[in-house]
Short mmCIF file of C-alpha atoms in Angstrom, two decimals:
data_model
loop_
_atom_site.label_atom_id
_atom_site.label_comp_id
_atom_site.label_asym_id
_atom_site.label_seq_id
_atom_site.Cartn_x
_atom_site.Cartn_y
_atom_site.Cartn_z
CA MET A 1 -37.53 -6.63 -46.67
CA ASP A 2 -37.20 -9.30 -43.97
CA ARG A 3 -38.88 -11.88 -46.21
CA LEU A 4 -39.51 -12.27 -49.88
CA PRO A 5 -42.77 -10.86 -51.23
CA ARG A 6 -45.96 -12.80 -51.74
CA THR A 7 -47.41 -10.09 -53.99
CA TYR A 8 -45.82 -7.88 -56.64
CA LEU A 9 -48.13 -5.04 -57.73
CA PHE A 10 -47.50 -3.40 -61.12
CA VAL A 11 -47.73 0.35 -61.58
CA PRO A 12 -46.99 2.16 -64.88
CA GLY A 13 -43.67 3.97 -64.93
CA ASP A 14 -45.20 7.02 -66.59
CA ARG A 15 -47.70 7.52 -63.76
CA PRO A 16 -45.49 8.78 -60.91
CA GLU A 17 -48.52 10.05 -59.02
CA ARG A 18 -49.45 6.39 -58.47
CA PHE A 19 -46.11 5.21 -57.09
CA ALA A 20 -46.77 6.14 -53.45
CA LYS A 21 -50.36 4.88 -53.69
CA ALA A 22 -49.10 1.51 -54.90
CA LEU A 23 -46.71 1.31 -51.95
CA ALA A 24 -49.63 2.07 -49.62
CA SER A 25 -51.79 -0.69 -51.16
CA GLY A 26 -50.60 -3.45 -48.86
CA ALA A 27 -48.63 -5.22 -51.60
CA ASP A 28 -45.35 -6.68 -50.42
CA ALA A 29 -43.51 -5.24 -53.42
CA VAL A 30 -44.30 -2.71 -56.14
CA VAL A 31 -43.09 -3.25 -59.71
CA ILE A 32 -42.65 0.08 -61.47
CA ASP A 33 -43.02 -0.84 -65.11
CA LEU A 34 -40.93 0.72 -67.86
CA GLU A 35 -41.83 -1.99 -70.38
CA ASP A 36 -45.33 -3.00 -71.52
CA ALA A 37 -47.21 -0.31 -69.58
CA VAL A 38 -45.31 2.55 -71.21
CA GLY A 39 -45.50 3.51 -74.88
CA PRO A 40 -42.30 4.15 -76.87
CA ALA A 41 -42.66 7.92 -76.87
CA ALA A 42 -43.18 8.05 -73.11
CA LYS A 43 -40.27 5.81 -72.10
CA PRO A 44 -37.61 8.53 -71.56
CA ALA A 45 -39.93 10.56 -69.32
CA ALA A 46 -40.98 7.43 -67.44
CA ARG A 47 -37.34 6.50 -66.85
CA GLU A 48 -36.71 9.97 -65.41
CA ALA A 49 -39.76 9.66 -63.16
CA VAL A 50 -38.52 6.35 -61.81
CA SER A 51 -35.04 7.75 -61.36
CA SER A 52 -36.38 10.69 -59.34
CA PHE A 53 -38.53 8.41 -57.21
CA LEU A 54 -35.62 6.12 -56.41
CA ALA A 55 -33.50 9.13 -55.56
CA GLY A 56 -36.11 10.16 -53.02
CA GLY A 57 -35.48 6.97 -51.08
CA ALA A 58 -39.14 6.29 -50.22
CA ASP A 59 -39.43 2.62 -49.19
CA ARG A 60 -36.79 1.63 -51.73
CA GLY A 61 -36.53 -1.90 -50.41
CA ARG A 62 -40.01 -2.70 -51.74
CA ILE A 63 -39.40 -1.33 -55.24
CA VAL A 64 -38.71 -3.53 -58.27
CA VAL A 65 -38.17 -1.86 -61.66
CA ARG A 66 -39.23 -3.80 -64.72
CA ILE A 67 -36.89 -2.61 -67.45
CA ASN A 68 -37.14 -3.08 -71.20
CA ASP A 69 -35.65 -6.23 -72.65
CA GLU A 70 -32.19 -6.56 -74.12
CA SER A 71 -33.37 -6.44 -77.75
CA THR A 72 -34.88 -2.95 -77.39
CA PRO A 73 -33.20 0.44 -77.80
CA TRP A 74 -34.13 1.33 -74.20
CA PHE A 75 -32.33 -1.49 -72.39
CA ALA A 76 -28.95 0.23 -71.99
CA ASP A 77 -30.45 3.49 -70.69
CA ASP A 78 -32.68 1.60 -68.25
CA VAL A 79 -29.70 -0.30 -66.87
CA ALA A 80 -27.67 2.90 -66.60
CA MET A 81 -30.47 4.48 -64.56
CA LEU A 82 -30.61 1.49 -62.23
CA ALA A 83 -26.86 1.71 -61.72
CA LEU A 84 -26.99 5.46 -61.08
CA ARG A 85 -29.69 5.11 -58.43
CA GLY A 86 -28.43 1.88 -56.89
CA ALA A 87 -31.81 0.24 -57.44
CA PRO A 88 -32.38 -2.74 -55.14
CA ALA A 89 -34.20 -5.00 -57.60
CA ALA A 90 -35.01 -5.30 -61.29
CA MET A 91 -37.37 -7.49 -63.27
CA LEU A 92 -35.74 -8.64 -66.49
CA PRO A 93 -38.33 -9.33 -69.21
CA LYS A 94 -37.99 -11.91 -71.98
CA ALA A 95 -35.28 -13.61 -69.91
CA GLU A 96 -33.65 -16.30 -72.01
CA ARG A 97 -29.88 -16.07 -71.42
CA PRO A 98 -27.73 -15.96 -68.28
CA HIS A 99 -25.50 -13.60 -70.26
CA THR A 100 -28.19 -10.92 -70.06
CA VAL A 101 -28.36 -11.34 -66.29
CA ALA A 102 -24.58 -10.97 -66.20
CA LEU A 103 -24.77 -7.71 -68.19
CA LEU A 104 -27.24 -6.30 -65.70
CA ARG A 105 -25.24 -7.47 -62.70
CA HIS A 106 -22.01 -6.10 -64.16
CA ALA A 107 -23.57 -2.63 -64.22
CA CYS A 108 -25.40 -3.11 -60.90
CA PRO A 109 -23.41 -5.63 -58.83
CA GLN A 110 -25.75 -5.62 -55.83
CA ILE A 111 -29.08 -5.71 -57.65
CA ALA A 112 -31.51 -8.60 -57.13
CA VAL A 113 -32.73 -9.92 -60.46
CA LEU A 114 -36.19 -11.32 -61.05
CA ALA A 115 -35.92 -13.19 -64.35
CA LEU A 116 -39.25 -12.94 -66.17
CA VAL A 117 -39.68 -16.07 -68.28
CA GLU A 118 -42.12 -15.40 -71.12
CA THR A 119 -41.02 -17.56 -74.04
CA ALA A 120 -40.27 -21.15 -75.00
CA ARG A 121 -36.57 -20.29 -75.05
CA GLY A 122 -36.86 -18.89 -71.56
CA VAL A 123 -38.53 -22.02 -70.21
CA LEU A 124 -35.89 -24.24 -71.80
CA ALA A 125 -33.23 -22.04 -70.18
CA ALA A 126 -34.92 -22.05 -66.77
CA GLU A 127 -32.22 -24.12 -65.07
CA ALA A 128 -29.44 -21.85 -66.34
CA LEU A 129 -31.36 -18.68 -65.45
CA ALA A 130 -32.14 -19.90 -61.94
CA ALA A 131 -28.48 -20.72 -61.37
CA ALA A 132 -27.20 -17.38 -62.72
CA PRO A 133 -25.52 -15.27 -60.02
CA GLY A 134 -27.83 -12.55 -58.78
CA VAL A 135 -31.13 -14.15 -59.77
CA GLN A 136 -33.41 -14.02 -56.77
CA ARG A 137 -36.52 -15.53 -58.36
CA LEU A 138 -37.98 -16.73 -61.62
CA VAL A 139 -41.24 -15.09 -62.68
CA PHE A 140 -43.69 -16.74 -65.08
CA GLY A 141 -44.99 -14.32 -67.71
CA THR A 142 -47.99 -16.44 -68.59
CA ILE A 143 -49.70 -14.08 -71.03
CA ASP A 144 -46.66 -13.60 -73.25
CA PHE A 145 -45.78 -17.29 -72.94
CA ALA A 146 -49.25 -18.27 -74.14
CA LEU A 147 -48.83 -15.89 -77.07
CA ASP A 148 -45.40 -17.26 -77.92
CA LEU A 149 -46.71 -20.84 -78.07
CA ASP A 150 -50.14 -19.92 -79.47
CA LEU A 151 -51.84 -21.75 -76.60
CA SER A 152 -55.58 -22.36 -76.68
CA GLY A 153 -56.28 -20.66 -73.35
CA ASP A 154 -56.72 -23.88 -71.37
CA ALA A 155 -54.72 -23.62 -68.14
CA LEU A 156 -53.31 -27.08 -68.84
CA GLY A 157 -51.04 -25.50 -71.43
CA LEU A 158 -49.11 -23.68 -68.71
CA ASP A 159 -48.54 -26.66 -66.42
CA HIS A 160 -45.36 -28.09 -67.91
CA ALA A 161 -43.60 -24.73 -68.02
CA ALA A 162 -44.78 -23.86 -64.49
CA SER A 163 -43.45 -27.14 -63.15
CA ARG A 164 -40.12 -26.61 -64.89
CA LEU A 165 -39.71 -23.14 -63.37
CA ALA A 166 -40.47 -24.50 -59.91
CA LEU A 167 -38.07 -27.43 -60.30
CA ALA A 168 -35.32 -25.15 -61.63
CA SER A 169 -35.76 -22.75 -58.72
CA ARG A 170 -35.58 -25.50 -56.13
CA ALA A 171 -32.59 -27.17 -57.76
CA ALA A 172 -30.72 -23.86 -57.86
CA GLY A 173 -31.53 -23.12 -54.23
CA ILE A 174 -33.37 -19.86 -54.92
CA ALA A 175 -36.81 -18.77 -53.75
CA SER A 176 -40.00 -20.24 -55.17
CA PRO A 177 -41.12 -18.67 -58.46
CA VAL A 178 -43.74 -15.98 -58.95
CA ALA A 179 -46.99 -16.71 -60.77
CA GLY A 180 -48.22 -14.53 -63.61
CA VAL A 181 -51.00 -11.96 -63.58
CA THR A 182 -54.71 -12.59 -63.55
CA ALA A 183 -56.06 -10.14 -66.10
CA ALA A 184 -59.65 -10.21 -64.81
CA ILE A 185 -59.50 -7.55 -62.10
CA ASN A 186 -62.97 -8.17 -60.69
CA ASP A 187 -62.97 -11.98 -60.78
CA GLU A 188 -61.71 -13.06 -57.37
CA ALA A 189 -62.72 -16.67 -57.98
CA LEU A 190 -60.50 -16.83 -61.06
CA LEU A 191 -57.68 -15.06 -59.20
CA LEU A 192 -57.75 -17.64 -56.42
CA ALA A 193 -58.11 -20.56 -58.84
CA GLU A 194 -55.04 -19.45 -60.78
CA LEU A 195 -53.15 -18.93 -57.53
CA ALA A 196 -54.14 -22.41 -56.33
CA ARG A 197 -52.91 -23.97 -59.58
CA ALA A 198 -49.61 -22.13 -59.25
CA ARG A 199 -49.28 -23.22 -55.61
CA ALA A 200 -49.84 -26.81 -56.70
CA HIS A 201 -46.66 -26.49 -58.76
CA GLY A 202 -44.70 -24.91 -55.88
CA PHE A 203 -45.03 -21.20 -56.64
CA GLY A 204 -44.95 -18.91 -53.63
CA ALA A 205 -45.98 -15.48 -54.92
CA LYS A 206 -48.06 -13.80 -57.61
CA LEU A 207 -48.00 -10.73 -59.84
CA CYS A 208 -50.91 -8.31 -59.39
CA ILE A 209 -52.28 -5.67 -61.73
CA HIS A 210 -54.71 -4.03 -59.30
CA PRO A 211 -54.58 -3.30 -55.55
CA ARG A 212 -57.81 -5.22 -54.93
CA GLN A 213 -56.03 -8.43 -55.88
CA VAL A 214 -53.50 -8.11 -53.06
CA ALA A 215 -55.54 -8.95 -49.94
CA PRO A 216 -57.20 -12.10 -51.35
CA ILE A 217 -53.78 -13.45 -52.35
CA HIS A 218 -52.32 -12.79 -48.92
CA GLU A 219 -55.29 -14.46 -47.26
CA ALA A 220 -55.10 -17.48 -49.57
CA LEU A 221 -51.38 -17.95 -48.95
CA ALA A 222 -51.76 -17.83 -45.17
CA PRO A 223 -52.36 -21.15 -43.41
CA SER A 224 -56.00 -21.78 -42.51
CA ALA A 225 -57.04 -22.20 -38.89
CA ALA A 226 -57.42 -25.95 -39.47
CA GLU A 227 -53.98 -26.24 -41.06
CA LEU A 228 -52.38 -24.31 -38.22
CA ALA A 229 -54.12 -26.40 -35.56
CA TRP A 230 -52.92 -29.58 -37.29
CA ALA A 231 -49.36 -28.25 -37.49
CA GLN A 232 -49.33 -27.37 -33.82
CA ARG A 233 -50.61 -30.85 -32.90
CA VAL A 234 -47.89 -32.43 -34.99
CA LEU A 235 -45.11 -30.35 -33.45
CA GLN A 236 -46.41 -30.83 -29.93
CA THR A 237 -46.80 -34.60 -30.34
CA ALA A 238 -43.46 -35.05 -32.11
CA GLY A 239 -41.66 -32.93 -29.54
CA ALA A 240 -42.91 -35.03 -26.65
CA ALA A 241 -42.40 -38.40 -28.32
CA THR A 242 -39.52 -40.82 -27.84
CA GLY A 243 -40.44 -43.03 -30.80
CA ALA A 244 -42.82 -43.23 -33.73
CA VAL A 245 -46.11 -41.37 -33.22
CA GLN A 246 -49.39 -40.80 -35.00
CA VAL A 247 -51.42 -37.63 -35.40
CA ASP A 248 -55.00 -37.80 -36.66
CA GLY A 249 -54.49 -41.45 -37.50
CA ARG A 250 -51.41 -40.88 -39.65
CA MET A 251 -47.78 -41.66 -39.00
CA VAL A 252 -45.61 -38.63 -38.27
CA ASP A 253 -42.16 -38.71 -39.85
CA ARG A 254 -39.55 -36.10 -40.68
CA PRO A 255 -41.20 -34.67 -43.84
CA VAL A 256 -44.51 -34.30 -41.99
CA ILE A 257 -42.81 -32.52 -39.11
CA GLU A 258 -41.00 -30.20 -41.52
CA ARG A 259 -44.26 -29.35 -43.29
CA ALA A 260 -45.85 -28.56 -39.94
CA ARG A 261 -42.91 -26.35 -39.00
CA ARG A 262 -43.20 -24.43 -42.26
CA LEU A 263 -46.91 -23.86 -41.77
CA VAL A 264 -46.33 -22.41 -38.33
CA GLU A 265 -43.56 -20.20 -39.69
CA ARG A 266 -45.85 -18.92 -42.45
CA ALA A 267 -48.50 -18.10 -39.86
CA ARG A 268 -45.99 -16.12 -37.81
CA ARG A 269 -45.10 -14.06 -40.84
#
Protein backbone atom coordinates (compact mmCIF):
# COMPACT_ATOMS: atom_id res chain seq x y z
CA MET A 1 0.00 0.00 0.00
CA ASP A 2 1.31 3.45 -0.97
CA ARG A 3 -0.49 5.05 1.98
CA LEU A 4 -1.91 3.88 5.24
CA PRO A 5 -5.56 2.80 5.24
CA ARG A 6 -8.49 4.99 6.18
CA THR A 7 -10.78 1.97 6.58
CA TYR A 8 -10.17 -1.50 8.01
CA LEU A 9 -13.02 -3.91 7.23
CA PHE A 10 -13.44 -6.99 9.44
CA VAL A 11 -14.28 -10.39 7.97
CA PRO A 12 -14.58 -13.60 10.03
CA GLY A 13 -11.64 -15.95 9.66
CA ASP A 14 -13.92 -18.98 9.39
CA ARG A 15 -15.72 -17.56 6.35
CA PRO A 16 -13.09 -17.87 3.60
CA GLU A 17 -15.73 -17.41 0.91
CA ARG A 18 -16.01 -13.80 2.09
CA PHE A 19 -12.30 -12.92 1.96
CA ALA A 20 -12.21 -11.94 -1.72
CA LYS A 21 -15.55 -10.12 -1.41
CA ALA A 22 -14.16 -8.06 1.45
CA LEU A 23 -11.15 -7.10 -0.64
CA ALA A 24 -13.51 -6.03 -3.44
CA SER A 25 -15.59 -3.85 -1.08
CA GLY A 26 -13.52 -0.71 -1.53
CA ALA A 27 -12.04 -0.88 1.97
CA ASP A 28 -8.41 0.16 2.13
CA ALA A 29 -7.54 -2.86 4.28
CA VAL A 30 -9.28 -6.08 5.28
CA VAL A 31 -8.89 -7.51 8.78
CA ILE A 32 -9.32 -11.27 8.74
CA ASP A 33 -10.41 -12.04 12.26
CA LEU A 34 -9.26 -15.10 14.17
CA GLU A 35 -10.35 -13.69 17.53
CA ASP A 36 -13.85 -12.53 18.50
CA ALA A 37 -15.57 -13.54 15.25
CA VAL A 38 -14.51 -17.18 15.53
CA GLY A 39 -15.69 -19.62 18.19
CA PRO A 40 -13.16 -21.81 20.05
CA ALA A 41 -14.01 -24.98 18.15
CA ALA A 42 -13.64 -23.27 14.79
CA LYS A 43 -10.31 -21.55 15.42
CA PRO A 44 -7.99 -24.27 14.01
CA ALA A 45 -9.96 -24.47 10.76
CA ALA A 46 -10.10 -20.69 10.52
CA ARG A 47 -6.34 -20.46 10.99
CA GLU A 48 -5.86 -22.94 8.15
CA ALA A 49 -8.22 -20.97 5.92
CA VAL A 50 -6.27 -17.78 6.55
CA SER A 51 -2.99 -19.59 5.98
CA SER A 52 -4.21 -20.91 2.62
CA PHE A 53 -5.47 -17.48 1.58
CA LEU A 54 -2.17 -15.81 2.43
CA ALA A 55 -0.33 -18.52 0.53
CA GLY A 56 -2.39 -17.66 -2.53
CA GLY A 57 -0.90 -14.18 -2.55
CA ALA A 58 -4.12 -12.36 -3.48
CA ASP A 59 -3.67 -8.66 -2.62
CA ARG A 60 -1.59 -9.57 0.43
CA GLY A 61 -0.56 -5.99 1.06
CA ARG A 62 -4.11 -5.10 2.10
CA ILE A 63 -4.53 -7.99 4.53
CA VAL A 64 -4.29 -7.63 8.30
CA VAL A 65 -4.79 -10.72 10.48
CA ARG A 66 -6.28 -10.18 13.92
CA ILE A 67 -4.83 -12.97 16.02
CA ASN A 68 -5.89 -14.20 19.44
CA ASP A 69 -4.38 -12.48 22.44
CA GLU A 70 -1.35 -13.66 24.36
CA SER A 71 -3.35 -15.13 27.25
CA THR A 72 -5.19 -17.63 25.03
CA PRO A 73 -4.12 -21.13 23.96
CA TRP A 74 -4.28 -20.05 20.30
CA PHE A 75 -1.75 -17.22 20.38
CA ALA A 76 1.37 -19.30 19.67
CA ASP A 77 -0.21 -21.18 16.75
CA ASP A 78 -1.53 -17.94 15.26
CA VAL A 79 1.92 -16.36 15.42
CA ALA A 80 3.51 -19.47 13.91
CA MET A 81 1.08 -19.27 10.98
CA LEU A 82 1.90 -15.61 10.41
CA ALA A 83 5.60 -16.43 10.41
CA LEU A 84 5.12 -19.35 8.01
CA ARG A 85 3.20 -17.22 5.51
CA GLY A 86 5.21 -14.04 5.95
CA ALA A 87 2.04 -12.10 6.74
CA PRO A 88 2.44 -8.36 6.13
CA ALA A 89 0.41 -7.09 9.09
CA ALA A 90 -1.20 -8.31 12.30
CA MET A 91 -3.65 -6.78 14.74
CA LEU A 92 -2.69 -7.61 18.31
CA PRO A 93 -5.73 -7.64 20.61
CA LYS A 94 -5.70 -6.74 24.30
CA ALA A 95 -2.39 -4.97 23.73
CA GLU A 96 -0.95 -3.98 27.09
CA ARG A 97 2.78 -4.78 27.01
CA PRO A 98 5.58 -3.95 24.56
CA HIS A 99 6.94 -7.39 25.44
CA THR A 100 4.04 -9.00 23.56
CA VAL A 101 4.83 -6.89 20.51
CA ALA A 102 8.44 -8.04 20.79
CA LEU A 103 7.35 -11.70 20.88
CA LEU A 104 5.37 -11.23 17.69
CA ARG A 105 8.16 -9.34 15.97
CA HIS A 106 10.73 -11.92 17.02
CA ALA A 107 8.76 -14.58 15.15
CA CYS A 108 7.84 -12.24 12.27
CA PRO A 109 10.59 -9.59 12.01
CA GLN A 110 9.04 -7.71 9.08
CA ILE A 111 5.42 -7.68 10.21
CA ALA A 112 3.59 -4.40 10.83
CA VAL A 113 1.80 -4.48 14.17
CA LEU A 114 -1.48 -2.74 14.87
CA ALA A 115 -1.75 -2.68 18.65
CA LEU A 116 -5.41 -2.95 19.63
CA VAL A 117 -5.90 -1.10 22.91
CA GLU A 118 -9.01 -2.40 24.68
CA THR A 119 -8.35 -2.10 28.40
CA ALA A 120 -7.38 0.38 31.09
CA ARG A 121 -3.94 -1.24 31.25
CA GLY A 122 -3.59 -0.80 27.51
CA VAL A 123 -4.45 2.89 27.64
CA LEU A 124 -1.99 3.48 30.47
CA ALA A 125 0.66 1.70 28.38
CA ALA A 126 -0.17 3.64 25.20
CA GLU A 127 3.12 5.56 25.14
CA ALA A 128 5.19 2.40 25.52
CA LEU A 129 3.12 0.51 22.94
CA ALA A 130 3.36 3.32 20.39
CA ALA A 131 7.13 3.44 20.83
CA ALA A 132 7.60 -0.34 20.54
CA PRO A 133 9.57 -1.33 17.43
CA GLY A 134 7.28 -2.59 14.70
CA VAL A 135 4.08 -0.89 15.87
CA GLN A 136 2.57 0.87 12.89
CA ARG A 137 -0.59 2.18 14.56
CA LEU A 138 -2.61 2.08 17.74
CA VAL A 139 -6.22 0.94 17.38
CA PHE A 140 -8.91 1.85 19.91
CA GLY A 141 -11.11 -1.13 20.80
CA THR A 142 -13.92 1.00 22.17
CA ILE A 143 -16.47 -1.75 22.87
CA ASP A 144 -14.13 -3.87 24.98
CA PHE A 145 -12.72 -0.75 26.64
CA ALA A 146 -16.20 0.36 27.65
CA LEU A 147 -16.81 -3.10 29.08
CA ASP A 148 -13.52 -3.10 30.97
CA LEU A 149 -14.34 0.22 32.66
CA ASP A 150 -18.09 -0.42 32.92
CA LEU A 151 -18.81 2.85 31.10
CA SER A 152 -22.34 4.20 30.94
CA GLY A 153 -22.46 4.40 27.14
CA ASP A 154 -21.99 8.17 26.94
CA ALA A 155 -19.34 8.94 24.33
CA LEU A 156 -17.68 11.29 26.82
CA GLY A 157 -16.32 8.22 28.60
CA LEU A 158 -14.06 7.44 25.64
CA ASP A 159 -12.58 10.91 25.21
CA HIS A 160 -9.68 10.74 27.65
CA ALA A 161 -8.46 7.39 26.35
CA ALA A 162 -8.87 8.50 22.72
CA SER A 163 -6.84 11.63 23.36
CA ARG A 164 -4.12 9.62 25.07
CA LEU A 165 -3.82 7.22 22.13
CA ALA A 166 -3.56 10.12 19.70
CA LEU A 167 -0.95 11.91 21.81
CA ALA A 168 1.08 8.72 22.24
CA SER A 169 1.02 8.07 18.50
CA ARG A 170 2.17 11.56 17.64
CA ALA A 171 4.89 11.58 20.29
CA ALA A 172 6.23 8.25 19.02
CA GLY A 173 6.20 9.43 15.42
CA ILE A 174 3.83 6.74 14.16
CA ALA A 175 0.65 7.11 12.13
CA SER A 176 -2.56 8.48 13.62
CA PRO A 177 -4.63 5.90 15.52
CA VAL A 178 -7.62 3.96 14.25
CA ALA A 179 -11.09 4.53 15.71
CA GLY A 180 -13.23 1.65 16.92
CA VAL A 181 -16.24 0.08 15.24
CA THR A 182 -19.72 1.50 14.99
CA ALA A 183 -21.95 -1.46 15.79
CA ALA A 184 -25.10 0.01 14.21
CA ILE A 185 -24.66 -1.10 10.59
CA ASN A 186 -27.59 0.87 9.19
CA ASP A 187 -27.10 4.12 11.12
CA GLU A 188 -24.94 6.30 8.90
CA ALA A 189 -25.57 9.37 11.04
CA LEU A 190 -24.14 7.60 14.09
CA LEU A 191 -21.22 6.27 12.02
CA LEU A 192 -20.29 9.77 10.89
CA ALA A 193 -20.81 11.27 14.34
CA GLU A 194 -18.46 8.73 15.90
CA LEU A 195 -15.95 9.32 13.13
CA ALA A 196 -16.16 13.09 13.65
CA ARG A 197 -15.53 12.69 17.39
CA ALA A 198 -12.52 10.49 16.68
CA ARG A 199 -11.20 12.99 14.12
CA ALA A 200 -11.52 15.72 16.73
CA HIS A 201 -8.97 13.78 18.80
CA GLY A 202 -6.63 13.27 15.84
CA PHE A 203 -7.62 9.80 14.63
CA GLY A 204 -7.14 9.17 10.93
CA ALA A 205 -8.89 5.87 10.22
CA LYS A 206 -11.75 3.68 11.41
CA LEU A 207 -12.64 0.02 11.84
CA CYS A 208 -15.65 -1.20 9.86
CA ILE A 209 -17.88 -4.22 10.38
CA HIS A 210 -19.86 -3.97 7.15
CA PRO A 211 -18.96 -2.94 3.59
CA ARG A 212 -21.66 -0.26 3.53
CA GLN A 213 -19.74 1.68 6.16
CA VAL A 214 -16.69 2.08 3.94
CA ALA A 215 -17.80 4.68 1.38
CA PRO A 216 -19.30 7.15 3.89
CA ILE A 217 -16.07 7.08 5.90
CA HIS A 218 -13.94 7.71 2.83
CA GLU A 219 -16.18 10.59 1.79
CA ALA A 220 -16.15 12.11 5.28
CA LEU A 221 -12.36 11.93 5.51
CA ALA A 222 -11.85 13.62 2.15
CA PRO A 223 -11.56 17.42 2.16
CA SER A 224 -14.76 19.20 1.19
CA ALA A 225 -14.86 21.44 -1.88
CA ALA A 226 -14.86 24.50 0.40
CA GLU A 227 -11.88 23.24 2.40
CA LEU A 228 -9.93 22.48 -0.76
CA ALA A 229 -10.70 25.89 -2.28
CA TRP A 230 -9.53 27.57 0.94
CA ALA A 231 -6.32 25.52 0.97
CA GLN A 232 -5.55 26.41 -2.63
CA ARG A 233 -6.10 30.12 -1.90
CA VAL A 234 -3.76 29.91 1.07
CA LEU A 235 -1.00 28.17 -0.88
CA GLN A 236 -1.36 30.47 -3.86
CA THR A 237 -1.32 33.62 -1.72
CA ALA A 238 1.53 32.45 0.50
CA GLY A 239 3.59 31.36 -2.49
CA ALA A 240 3.35 34.76 -4.13
CA ALA A 241 3.90 36.79 -0.97
CA THR A 242 7.11 38.43 0.21
CA GLY A 243 5.81 39.22 3.70
CA ALA A 244 2.87 38.62 5.98
CA VAL A 245 -0.43 38.01 4.16
CA GLN A 246 -4.08 37.47 4.95
CA VAL A 247 -6.56 35.03 3.45
CA ASP A 248 -10.28 35.43 4.11
CA GLY A 249 -9.49 38.08 6.69
CA ARG A 250 -7.12 35.90 8.70
CA MET A 251 -3.36 36.03 9.04
CA VAL A 252 -1.52 33.25 7.24
CA ASP A 253 1.45 31.82 9.13
CA ARG A 254 3.41 28.58 8.95
CA PRO A 255 0.90 26.30 10.74
CA VAL A 256 -1.91 27.59 8.49
CA ILE A 257 0.17 26.96 5.38
CA GLU A 258 1.03 23.45 6.59
CA ARG A 259 -2.64 22.68 7.23
CA ALA A 260 -3.49 23.87 3.72
CA ARG A 261 -0.73 21.71 2.26
CA ARG A 262 -2.03 18.65 4.09
CA LEU A 263 -5.57 19.24 2.86
CA VAL A 264 -4.39 19.40 -0.73
CA GLU A 265 -2.34 16.25 -0.24
CA ARG A 266 -5.37 14.42 1.19
CA ALA A 267 -7.41 15.49 -1.83
CA ARG A 268 -4.78 14.14 -4.20
CA ARG A 269 -4.91 10.78 -2.47
